[in-house]
Tab-separated table of C-alpha atoms and ligand atoms in Angstrom:
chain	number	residue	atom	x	y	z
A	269	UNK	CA	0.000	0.000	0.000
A	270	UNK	CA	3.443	2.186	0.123
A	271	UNK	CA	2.401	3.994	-3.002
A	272	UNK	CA	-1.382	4.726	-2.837
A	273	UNK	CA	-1.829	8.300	-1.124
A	274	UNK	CA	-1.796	8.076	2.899
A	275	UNK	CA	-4.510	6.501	4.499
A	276	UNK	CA	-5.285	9.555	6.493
A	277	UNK	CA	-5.354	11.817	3.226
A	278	UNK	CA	-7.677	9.099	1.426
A	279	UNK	CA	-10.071	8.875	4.543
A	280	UNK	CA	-10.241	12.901	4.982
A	281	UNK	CA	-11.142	13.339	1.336
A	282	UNK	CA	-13.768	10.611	2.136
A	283	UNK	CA	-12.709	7.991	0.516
A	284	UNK	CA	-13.635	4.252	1.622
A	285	UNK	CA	-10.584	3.321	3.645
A	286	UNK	CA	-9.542	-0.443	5.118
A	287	UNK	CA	-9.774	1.650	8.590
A	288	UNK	CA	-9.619	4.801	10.525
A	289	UNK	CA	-6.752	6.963	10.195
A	290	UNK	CA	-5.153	7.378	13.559
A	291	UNK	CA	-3.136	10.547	15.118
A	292	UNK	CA	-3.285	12.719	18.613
A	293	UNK	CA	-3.208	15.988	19.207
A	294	UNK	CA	-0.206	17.127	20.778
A	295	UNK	CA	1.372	14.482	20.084
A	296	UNK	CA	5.070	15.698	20.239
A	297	UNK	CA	5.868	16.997	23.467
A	298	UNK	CA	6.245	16.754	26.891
A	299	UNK	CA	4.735	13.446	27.853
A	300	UNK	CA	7.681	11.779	25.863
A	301	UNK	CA	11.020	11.842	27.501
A	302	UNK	CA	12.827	12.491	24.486
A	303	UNK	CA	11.235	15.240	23.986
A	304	UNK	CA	11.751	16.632	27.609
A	305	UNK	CA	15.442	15.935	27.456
A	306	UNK	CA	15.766	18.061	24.650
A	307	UNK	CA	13.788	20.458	26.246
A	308	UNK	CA	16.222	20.717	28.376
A	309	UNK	CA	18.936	21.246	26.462
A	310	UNK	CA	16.676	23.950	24.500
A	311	UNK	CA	14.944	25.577	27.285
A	312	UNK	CA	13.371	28.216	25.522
A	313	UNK	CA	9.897	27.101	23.301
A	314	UNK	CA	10.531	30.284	20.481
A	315	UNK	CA	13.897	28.265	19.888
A	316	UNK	CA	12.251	25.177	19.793
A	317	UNK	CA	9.154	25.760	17.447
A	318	UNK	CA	11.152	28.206	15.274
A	319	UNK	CA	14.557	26.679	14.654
A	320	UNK	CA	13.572	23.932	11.758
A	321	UNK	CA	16.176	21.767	12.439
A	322	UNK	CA	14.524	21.193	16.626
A	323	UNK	CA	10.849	21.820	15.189
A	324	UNK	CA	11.426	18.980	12.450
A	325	UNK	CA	13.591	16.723	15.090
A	326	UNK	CA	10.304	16.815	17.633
A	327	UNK	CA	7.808	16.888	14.671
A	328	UNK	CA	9.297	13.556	14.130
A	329	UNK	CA	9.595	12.086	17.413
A	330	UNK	CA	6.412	10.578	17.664
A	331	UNK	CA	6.431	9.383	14.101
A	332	UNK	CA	9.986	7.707	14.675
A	333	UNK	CA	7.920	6.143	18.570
A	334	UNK	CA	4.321	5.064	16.883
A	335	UNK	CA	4.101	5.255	13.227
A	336	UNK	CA	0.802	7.036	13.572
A	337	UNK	CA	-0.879	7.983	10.314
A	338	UNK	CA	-0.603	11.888	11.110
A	339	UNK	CA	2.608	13.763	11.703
A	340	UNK	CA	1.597	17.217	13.008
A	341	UNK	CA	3.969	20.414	12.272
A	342	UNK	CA	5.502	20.906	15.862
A	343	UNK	CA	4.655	24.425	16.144
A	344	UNK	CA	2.227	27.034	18.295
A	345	UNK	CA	-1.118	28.704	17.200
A	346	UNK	CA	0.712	31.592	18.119
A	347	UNK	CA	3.710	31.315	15.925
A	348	UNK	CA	2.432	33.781	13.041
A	349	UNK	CA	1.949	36.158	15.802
A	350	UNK	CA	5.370	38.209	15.326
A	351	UNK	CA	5.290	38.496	11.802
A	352	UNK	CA	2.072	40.811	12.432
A	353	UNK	CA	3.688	42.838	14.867
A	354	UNK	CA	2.843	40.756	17.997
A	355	UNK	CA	5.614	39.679	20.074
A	356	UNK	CA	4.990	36.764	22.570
A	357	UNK	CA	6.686	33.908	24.619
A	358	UNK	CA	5.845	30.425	26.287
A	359	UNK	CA	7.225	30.476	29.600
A	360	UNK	CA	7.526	26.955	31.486
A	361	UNK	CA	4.217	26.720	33.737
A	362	UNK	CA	2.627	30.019	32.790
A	363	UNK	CA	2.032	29.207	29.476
A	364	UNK	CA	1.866	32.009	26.501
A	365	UNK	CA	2.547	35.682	27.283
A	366	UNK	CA	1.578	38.610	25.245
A	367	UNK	CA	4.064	41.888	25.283
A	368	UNK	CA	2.055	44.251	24.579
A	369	UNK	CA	-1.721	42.736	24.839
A	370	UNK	CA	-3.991	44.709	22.056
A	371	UNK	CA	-6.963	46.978	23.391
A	372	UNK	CA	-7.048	49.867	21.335
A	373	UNK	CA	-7.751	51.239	17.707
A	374	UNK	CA	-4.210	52.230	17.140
A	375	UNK	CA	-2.625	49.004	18.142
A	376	UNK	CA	-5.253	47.180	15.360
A	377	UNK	CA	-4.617	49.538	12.642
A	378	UNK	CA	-0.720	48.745	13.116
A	379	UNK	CA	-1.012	45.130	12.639
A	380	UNK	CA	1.141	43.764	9.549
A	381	UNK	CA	-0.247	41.267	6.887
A	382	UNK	CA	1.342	38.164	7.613
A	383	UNK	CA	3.988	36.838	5.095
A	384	UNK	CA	4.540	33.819	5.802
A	385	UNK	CA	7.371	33.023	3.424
A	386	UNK	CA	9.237	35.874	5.006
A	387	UNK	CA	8.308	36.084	8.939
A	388	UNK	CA	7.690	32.419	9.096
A	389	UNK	CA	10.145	30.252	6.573
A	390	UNK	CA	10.988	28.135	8.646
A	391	UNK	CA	7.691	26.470	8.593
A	392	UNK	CA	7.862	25.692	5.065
A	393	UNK	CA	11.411	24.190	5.636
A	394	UNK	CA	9.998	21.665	8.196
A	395	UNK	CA	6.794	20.658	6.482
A	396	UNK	CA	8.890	20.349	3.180
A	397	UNK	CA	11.165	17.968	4.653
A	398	UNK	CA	8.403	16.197	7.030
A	399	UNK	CA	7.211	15.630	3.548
A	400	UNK	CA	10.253	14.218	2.227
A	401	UNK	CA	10.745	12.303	4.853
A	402	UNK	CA	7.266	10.154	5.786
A	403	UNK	CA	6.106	9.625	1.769
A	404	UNK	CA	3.028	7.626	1.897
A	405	UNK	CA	3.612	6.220	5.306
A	406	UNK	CA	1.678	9.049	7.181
A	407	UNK	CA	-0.188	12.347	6.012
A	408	UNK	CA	1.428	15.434	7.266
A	409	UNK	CA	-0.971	17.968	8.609
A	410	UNK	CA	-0.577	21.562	9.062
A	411	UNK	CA	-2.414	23.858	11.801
A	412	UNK	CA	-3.742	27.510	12.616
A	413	UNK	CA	-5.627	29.023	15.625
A	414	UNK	CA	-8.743	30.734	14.886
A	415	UNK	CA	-9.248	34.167	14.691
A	416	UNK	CA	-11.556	34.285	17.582
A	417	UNK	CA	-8.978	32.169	19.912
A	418	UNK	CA	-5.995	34.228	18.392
A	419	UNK	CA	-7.615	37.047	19.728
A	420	UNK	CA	-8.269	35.525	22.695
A	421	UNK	CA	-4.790	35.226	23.458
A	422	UNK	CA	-3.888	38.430	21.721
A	423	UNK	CA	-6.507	40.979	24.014
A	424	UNK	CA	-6.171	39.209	27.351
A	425	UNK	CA	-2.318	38.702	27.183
A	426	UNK	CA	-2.615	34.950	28.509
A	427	UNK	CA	-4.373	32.145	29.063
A	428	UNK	CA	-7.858	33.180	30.632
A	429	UNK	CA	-9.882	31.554	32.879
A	430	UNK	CA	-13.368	33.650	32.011
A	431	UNK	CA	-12.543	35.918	29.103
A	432	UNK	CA	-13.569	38.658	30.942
A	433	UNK	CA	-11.661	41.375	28.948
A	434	UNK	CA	-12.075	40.274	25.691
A	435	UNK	CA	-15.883	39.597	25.751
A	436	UNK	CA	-15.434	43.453	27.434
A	437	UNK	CA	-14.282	44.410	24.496
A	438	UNK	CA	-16.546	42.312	22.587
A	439	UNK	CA	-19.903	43.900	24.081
A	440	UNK	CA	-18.171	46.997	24.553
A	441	UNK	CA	-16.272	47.955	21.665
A	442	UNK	CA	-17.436	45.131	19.088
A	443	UNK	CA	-16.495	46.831	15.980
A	444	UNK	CA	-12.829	47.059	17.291
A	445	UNK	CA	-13.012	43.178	18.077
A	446	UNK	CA	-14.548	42.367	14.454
A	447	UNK	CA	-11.606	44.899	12.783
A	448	UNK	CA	-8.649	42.760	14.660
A	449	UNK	CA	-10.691	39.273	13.875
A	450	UNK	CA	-11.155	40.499	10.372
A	451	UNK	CA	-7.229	40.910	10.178
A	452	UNK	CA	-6.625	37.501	11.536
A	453	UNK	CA	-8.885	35.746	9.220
A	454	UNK	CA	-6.967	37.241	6.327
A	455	UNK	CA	-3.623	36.350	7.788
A	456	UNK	CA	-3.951	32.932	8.745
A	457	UNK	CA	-5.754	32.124	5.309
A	458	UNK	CA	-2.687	33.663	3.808
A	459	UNK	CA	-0.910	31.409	6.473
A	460	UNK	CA	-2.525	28.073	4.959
A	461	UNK	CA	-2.204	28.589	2.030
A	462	UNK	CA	1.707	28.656	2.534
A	463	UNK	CA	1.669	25.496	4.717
A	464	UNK	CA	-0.205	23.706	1.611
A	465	UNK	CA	2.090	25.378	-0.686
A	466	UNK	CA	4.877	24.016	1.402
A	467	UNK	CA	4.024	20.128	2.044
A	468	UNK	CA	1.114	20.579	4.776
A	469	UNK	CA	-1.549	17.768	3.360
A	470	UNK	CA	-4.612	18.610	5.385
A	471	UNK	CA	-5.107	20.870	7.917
A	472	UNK	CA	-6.772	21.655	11.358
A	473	UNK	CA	-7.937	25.256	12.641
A	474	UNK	CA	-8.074	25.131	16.026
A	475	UNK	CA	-10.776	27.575	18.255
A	476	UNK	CA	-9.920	26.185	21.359
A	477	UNK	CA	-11.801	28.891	23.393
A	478	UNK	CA	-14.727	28.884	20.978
A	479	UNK	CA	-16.210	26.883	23.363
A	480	UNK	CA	-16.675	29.534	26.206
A	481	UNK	CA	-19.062	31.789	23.802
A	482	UNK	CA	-22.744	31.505	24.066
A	483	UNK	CA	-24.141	30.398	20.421
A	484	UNK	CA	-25.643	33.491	19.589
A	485	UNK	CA	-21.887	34.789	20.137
A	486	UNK	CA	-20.579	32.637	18.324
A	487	UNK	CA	-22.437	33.203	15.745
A	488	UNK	CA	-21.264	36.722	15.346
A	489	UNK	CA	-17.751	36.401	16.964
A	490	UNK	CA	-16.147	32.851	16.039
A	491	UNK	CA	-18.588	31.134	13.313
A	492	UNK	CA	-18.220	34.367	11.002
A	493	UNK	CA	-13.902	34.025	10.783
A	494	UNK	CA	-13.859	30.822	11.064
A	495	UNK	CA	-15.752	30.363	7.822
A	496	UNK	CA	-14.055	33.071	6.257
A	497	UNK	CA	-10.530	30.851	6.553
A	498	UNK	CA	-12.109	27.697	5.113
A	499	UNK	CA	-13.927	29.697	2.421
A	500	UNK	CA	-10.335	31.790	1.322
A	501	UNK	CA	-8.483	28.646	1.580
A	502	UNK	CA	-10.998	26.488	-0.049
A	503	UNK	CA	-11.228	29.091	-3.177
A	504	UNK	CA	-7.711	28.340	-4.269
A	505	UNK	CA	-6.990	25.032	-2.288
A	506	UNK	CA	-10.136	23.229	-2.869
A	507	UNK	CA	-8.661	19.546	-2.404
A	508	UNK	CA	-6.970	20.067	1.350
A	509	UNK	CA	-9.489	18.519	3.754
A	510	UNK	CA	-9.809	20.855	6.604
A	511	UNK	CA	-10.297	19.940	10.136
A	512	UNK	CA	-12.237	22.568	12.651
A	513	UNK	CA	-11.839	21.639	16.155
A	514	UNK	CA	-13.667	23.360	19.774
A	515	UNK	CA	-12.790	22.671	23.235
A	516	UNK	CA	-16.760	22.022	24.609
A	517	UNK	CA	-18.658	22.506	21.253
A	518	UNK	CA	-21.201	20.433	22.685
A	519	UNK	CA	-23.145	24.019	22.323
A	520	UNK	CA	-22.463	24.397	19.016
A	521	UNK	CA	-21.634	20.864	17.202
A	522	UNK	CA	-24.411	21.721	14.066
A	523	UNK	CA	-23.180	25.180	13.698
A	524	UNK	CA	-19.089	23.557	13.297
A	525	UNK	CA	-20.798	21.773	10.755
A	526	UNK	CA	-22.211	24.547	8.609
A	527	UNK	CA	-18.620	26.549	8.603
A	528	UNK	CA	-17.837	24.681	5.270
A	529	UNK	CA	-15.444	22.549	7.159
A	530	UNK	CA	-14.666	19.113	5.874
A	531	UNK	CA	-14.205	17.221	9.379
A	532	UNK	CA	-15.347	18.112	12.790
A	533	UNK	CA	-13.345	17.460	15.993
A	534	UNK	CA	-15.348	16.595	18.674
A	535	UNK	CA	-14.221	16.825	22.145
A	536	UNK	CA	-14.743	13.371	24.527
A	537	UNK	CA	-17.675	15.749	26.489
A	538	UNK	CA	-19.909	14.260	23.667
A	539	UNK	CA	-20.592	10.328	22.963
A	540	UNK	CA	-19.511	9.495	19.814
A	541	UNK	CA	-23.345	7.825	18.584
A	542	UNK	CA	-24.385	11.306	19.430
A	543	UNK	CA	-21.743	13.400	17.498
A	544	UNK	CA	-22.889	11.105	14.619
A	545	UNK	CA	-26.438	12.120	14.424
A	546	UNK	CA	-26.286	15.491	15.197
A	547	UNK	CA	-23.718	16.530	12.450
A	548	UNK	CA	-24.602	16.011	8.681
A	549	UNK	CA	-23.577	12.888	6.669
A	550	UNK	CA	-21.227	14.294	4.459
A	551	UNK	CA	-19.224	15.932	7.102
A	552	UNK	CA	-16.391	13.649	9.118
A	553	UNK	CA	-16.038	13.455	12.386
A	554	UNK	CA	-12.616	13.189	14.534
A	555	UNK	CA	-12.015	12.029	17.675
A	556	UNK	CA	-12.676	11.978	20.428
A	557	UNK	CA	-11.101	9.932	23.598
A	558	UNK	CA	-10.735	11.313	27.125
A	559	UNK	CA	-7.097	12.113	26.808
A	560	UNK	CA	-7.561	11.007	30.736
A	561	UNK	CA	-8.356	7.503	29.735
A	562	UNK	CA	-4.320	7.473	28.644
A	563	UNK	CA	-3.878	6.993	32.940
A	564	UNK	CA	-5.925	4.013	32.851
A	565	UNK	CA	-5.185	0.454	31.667
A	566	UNK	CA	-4.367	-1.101	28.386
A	567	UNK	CA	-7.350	-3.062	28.525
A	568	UNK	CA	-9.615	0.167	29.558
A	569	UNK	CA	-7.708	2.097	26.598
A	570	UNK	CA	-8.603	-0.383	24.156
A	571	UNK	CA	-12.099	-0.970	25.430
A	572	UNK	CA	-12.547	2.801	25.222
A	573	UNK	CA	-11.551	3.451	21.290
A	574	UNK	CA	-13.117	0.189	20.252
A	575	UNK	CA	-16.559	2.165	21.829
A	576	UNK	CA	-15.460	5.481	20.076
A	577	UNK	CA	-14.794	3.639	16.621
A	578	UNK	CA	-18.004	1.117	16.482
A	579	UNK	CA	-20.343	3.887	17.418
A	580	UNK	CA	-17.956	6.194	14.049
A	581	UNK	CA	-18.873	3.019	11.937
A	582	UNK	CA	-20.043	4.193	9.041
A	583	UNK	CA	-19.046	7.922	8.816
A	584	UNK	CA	-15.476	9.478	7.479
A	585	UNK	CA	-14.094	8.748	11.155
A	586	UNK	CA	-10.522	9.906	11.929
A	587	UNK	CA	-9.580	8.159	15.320
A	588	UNK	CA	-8.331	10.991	17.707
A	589	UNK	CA	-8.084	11.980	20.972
A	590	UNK	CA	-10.838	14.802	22.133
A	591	UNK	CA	-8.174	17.125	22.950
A	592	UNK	CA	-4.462	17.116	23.489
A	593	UNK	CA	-2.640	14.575	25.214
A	594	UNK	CA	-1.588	15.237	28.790
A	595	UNK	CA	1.856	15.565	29.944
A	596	UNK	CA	2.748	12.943	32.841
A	597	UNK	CA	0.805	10.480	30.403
A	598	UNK	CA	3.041	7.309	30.409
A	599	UNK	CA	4.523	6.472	26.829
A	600	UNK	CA	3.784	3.411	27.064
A	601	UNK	CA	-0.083	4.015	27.124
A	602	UNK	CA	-0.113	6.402	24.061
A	603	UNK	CA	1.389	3.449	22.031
A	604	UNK	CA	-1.917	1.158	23.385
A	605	UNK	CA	-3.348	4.005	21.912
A	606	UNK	CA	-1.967	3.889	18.163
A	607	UNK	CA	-1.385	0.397	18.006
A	608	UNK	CA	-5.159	-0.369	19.088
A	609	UNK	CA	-5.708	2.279	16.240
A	610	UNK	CA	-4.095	0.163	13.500
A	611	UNK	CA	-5.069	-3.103	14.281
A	612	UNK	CA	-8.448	-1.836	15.180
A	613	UNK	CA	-10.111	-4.506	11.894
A	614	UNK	CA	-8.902	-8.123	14.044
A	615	UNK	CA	-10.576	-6.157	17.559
A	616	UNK	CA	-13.601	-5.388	15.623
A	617	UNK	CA	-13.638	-8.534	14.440
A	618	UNK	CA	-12.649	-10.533	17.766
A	619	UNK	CA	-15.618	-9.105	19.532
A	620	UNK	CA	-18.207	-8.095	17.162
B	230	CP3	O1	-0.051	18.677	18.268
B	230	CP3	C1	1.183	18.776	18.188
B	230	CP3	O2	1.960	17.848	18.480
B	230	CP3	C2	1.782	20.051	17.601
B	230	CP3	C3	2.184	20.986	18.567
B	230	CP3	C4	1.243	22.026	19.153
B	230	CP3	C5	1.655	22.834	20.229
B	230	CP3	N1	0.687	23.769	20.442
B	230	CP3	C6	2.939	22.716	20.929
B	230	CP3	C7	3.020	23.225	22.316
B	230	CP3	C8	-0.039	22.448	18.765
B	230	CP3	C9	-0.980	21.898	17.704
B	230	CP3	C10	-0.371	23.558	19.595
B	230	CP3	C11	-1.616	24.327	19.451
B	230	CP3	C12	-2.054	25.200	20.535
B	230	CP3	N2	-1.291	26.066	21.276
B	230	CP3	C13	-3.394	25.386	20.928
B	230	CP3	C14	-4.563	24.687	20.293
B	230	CP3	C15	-4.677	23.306	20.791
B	230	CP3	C16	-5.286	23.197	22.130
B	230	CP3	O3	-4.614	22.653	23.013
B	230	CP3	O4	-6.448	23.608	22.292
B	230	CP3	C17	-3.410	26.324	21.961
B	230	CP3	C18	-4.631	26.805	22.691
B	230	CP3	C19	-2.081	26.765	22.170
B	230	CP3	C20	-1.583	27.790	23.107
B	230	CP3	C21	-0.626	27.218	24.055
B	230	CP3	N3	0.659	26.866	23.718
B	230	CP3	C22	-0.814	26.924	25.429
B	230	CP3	C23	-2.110	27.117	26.168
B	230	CP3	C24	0.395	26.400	25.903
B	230	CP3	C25	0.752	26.037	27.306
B	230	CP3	C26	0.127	24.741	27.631
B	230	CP3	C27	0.636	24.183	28.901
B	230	CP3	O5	0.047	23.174	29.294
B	230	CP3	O6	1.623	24.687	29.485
B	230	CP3	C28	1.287	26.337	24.812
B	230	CP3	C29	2.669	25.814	24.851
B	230	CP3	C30	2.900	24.590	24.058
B	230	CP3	N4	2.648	24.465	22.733
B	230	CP3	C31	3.477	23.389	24.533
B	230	CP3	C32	3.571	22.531	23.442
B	230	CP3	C33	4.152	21.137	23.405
B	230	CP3	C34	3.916	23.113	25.969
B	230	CP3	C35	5.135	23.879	26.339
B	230	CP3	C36	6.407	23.098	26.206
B	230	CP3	O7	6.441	21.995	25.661
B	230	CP3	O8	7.413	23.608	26.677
């Protein structure tokens, strides 16, 4: 099967496949030790994600552990941010921190255009070689926040626990919030477009905080940008399957749907029969096991995604996690994980 297109390309375009594609979010990083060690050799995450030689060495670490049938750019949502003007770190335990969070009119209207080839090249260098390097033995995918989880970041200056100052500024100030949405939108279509352009062979947008806004919010704050992306990308990249995924979209699961996305990612909040009949037919569906399951047992891992995947039968299914996997996970549990995955045809078959 070497030369046919990989399995996780074929199933995302919807094509009948022998069995689920089968990837994690997150899955370079620090529950593996080798990826800790060189942590600490590199201490500093900028260094990490933008030196391509590291971001391609930990891109591939999982790949080179599990063979999964994704191998995920090892990068950050806010990576692009610089090359618009927006300088940030990722500091150990605190997680990301703006320098200069954006509230005002000014700081909007100063925002650069994102050029990706020239703020961001080494991107393209890793996904080129990533490329190179897997063939037909795994699909590699590229990734972007969404606009409304960019901004997120972006107005409160860190990780939030109630979003209080940018849904301030969102019932305060809205047109201000739509102008710097409206900017990311452009910018991270532009963004895309480069990672397709540069070996990326599907791609997931992820709104991680989408999930917080009440659905007539979303409708106006999230829904709007996100389908703006897909619909930019999709004009001149019409054959990339694109993946939209929400931290508790329970809320919103038919409106993820009607973005023009190709795949939904559900998070494990929602049972997988459920997920099924609520989105439409022609739309895939990703996911979605408690990433907490990974502490349990083998045989409670494996009971768990042969659950997920008989209640998928049926629909484009790609076997996932429902959100990333968490660090002090033992290794030896995320390879239950992807080798249940790929011989996931003789469990079926054992217990059906
Ligand atoms: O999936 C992968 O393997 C690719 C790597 C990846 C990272 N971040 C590396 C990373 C991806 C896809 C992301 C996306 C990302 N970043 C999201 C969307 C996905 C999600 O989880 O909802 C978000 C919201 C961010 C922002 C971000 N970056 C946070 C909140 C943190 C801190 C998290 C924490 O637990 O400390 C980061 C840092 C980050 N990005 C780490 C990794 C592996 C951890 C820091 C480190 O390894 O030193």
């Amino acid at each position: 099967m070497s030369d046919s297109q990989p399995l996780l390309l074929r199933a995302a375009r919807g094509e009948s496949v022998e069995r689920p594609p089968v990837w994690m979010m997150r899955q370079a990083g620090r529950y593996m030790k080798i990826y800790r060690d060189l942590r600490d050799r590199h201490p500093s995450f900028r260094e990490r994600s933008e030196n391509p030689d590291l971001s391609y060495e930990i891109s591939m670490q999982p790949f080179t552990a599990f063979q999964p049938d994704g191998v995920i750019l090892f990068s950050d949502i806010l990576t692009p941010l610089p090359g618009m003007g927006i300088n940030f770190d990722i500091v150990e335990s605190k997680g990301p921190l703006i320098e200069d969070p954006i509230r005002n009119i000014q700081q909007v209207n100063d925002l650069r255009a994102l050029e990706p080839k020239d703020s961001m090249p080494f991107v393209g260098e890793v996904l080129t070689r990533l490329r190179e390097t897997v063939g037909n033995k795994a699909a590699v995918l590229g990734f972007v926040g969404a606009p409304w989880t960019l901004a997120a970041y972006v107005v409160e200056g860190k990780s939030s626990k109630n979003y209080s100052i940018i849904k301030a500024m969102a019932f305060q100030e809205p047109e201000l919030l739509h102008k710097l949405l409206n900017h990311f939108a452009n910018s991270i279509a532009t963004y895309l477009r480069y990672q397709i352009d540069s070996g990326a062979q599907v791609v997931q947008m992820f709104d991680s905080w989408a999930g917080q806004l009440s659905p007539i919010d979303y409708d106006t704050f999230a829904a709007p940008y996100q389908r703006k992306v897909i619909e930019l990308v999709k004009s001149t990249h019409p054959e990339t399957p694109m993946i939209l995924y929400i931290s508790g979209s329970a809320g919103v699961l038919e409106r993820m749907a009607q973005t023009g996305v190709d795949i939904v990612s559900l998070d494990w909040t929602v049972d997988m029969a459920d997920g099924c009949n609520r989105l439409p037919k022609n739309v895939g569906i990703q996911g979605n096991v408690d990433p907490g399951i990974l502490f349990g047992s083998p045989d409670a891992i494996r009971d768990r995604i042969l659950d997920t995947v008989r209640k998928a039968q049926g629909r484009k299914h790609i076997l996932n996690l429902g959100h990333g996997i968490l660090p002090g996970t033992p290794e030896e549990n995320a390879k239950v994980f992807f080798e249940t995955g790929k011989n996931i045809n003789n469990l079926l078959g054992k217990t059906n």
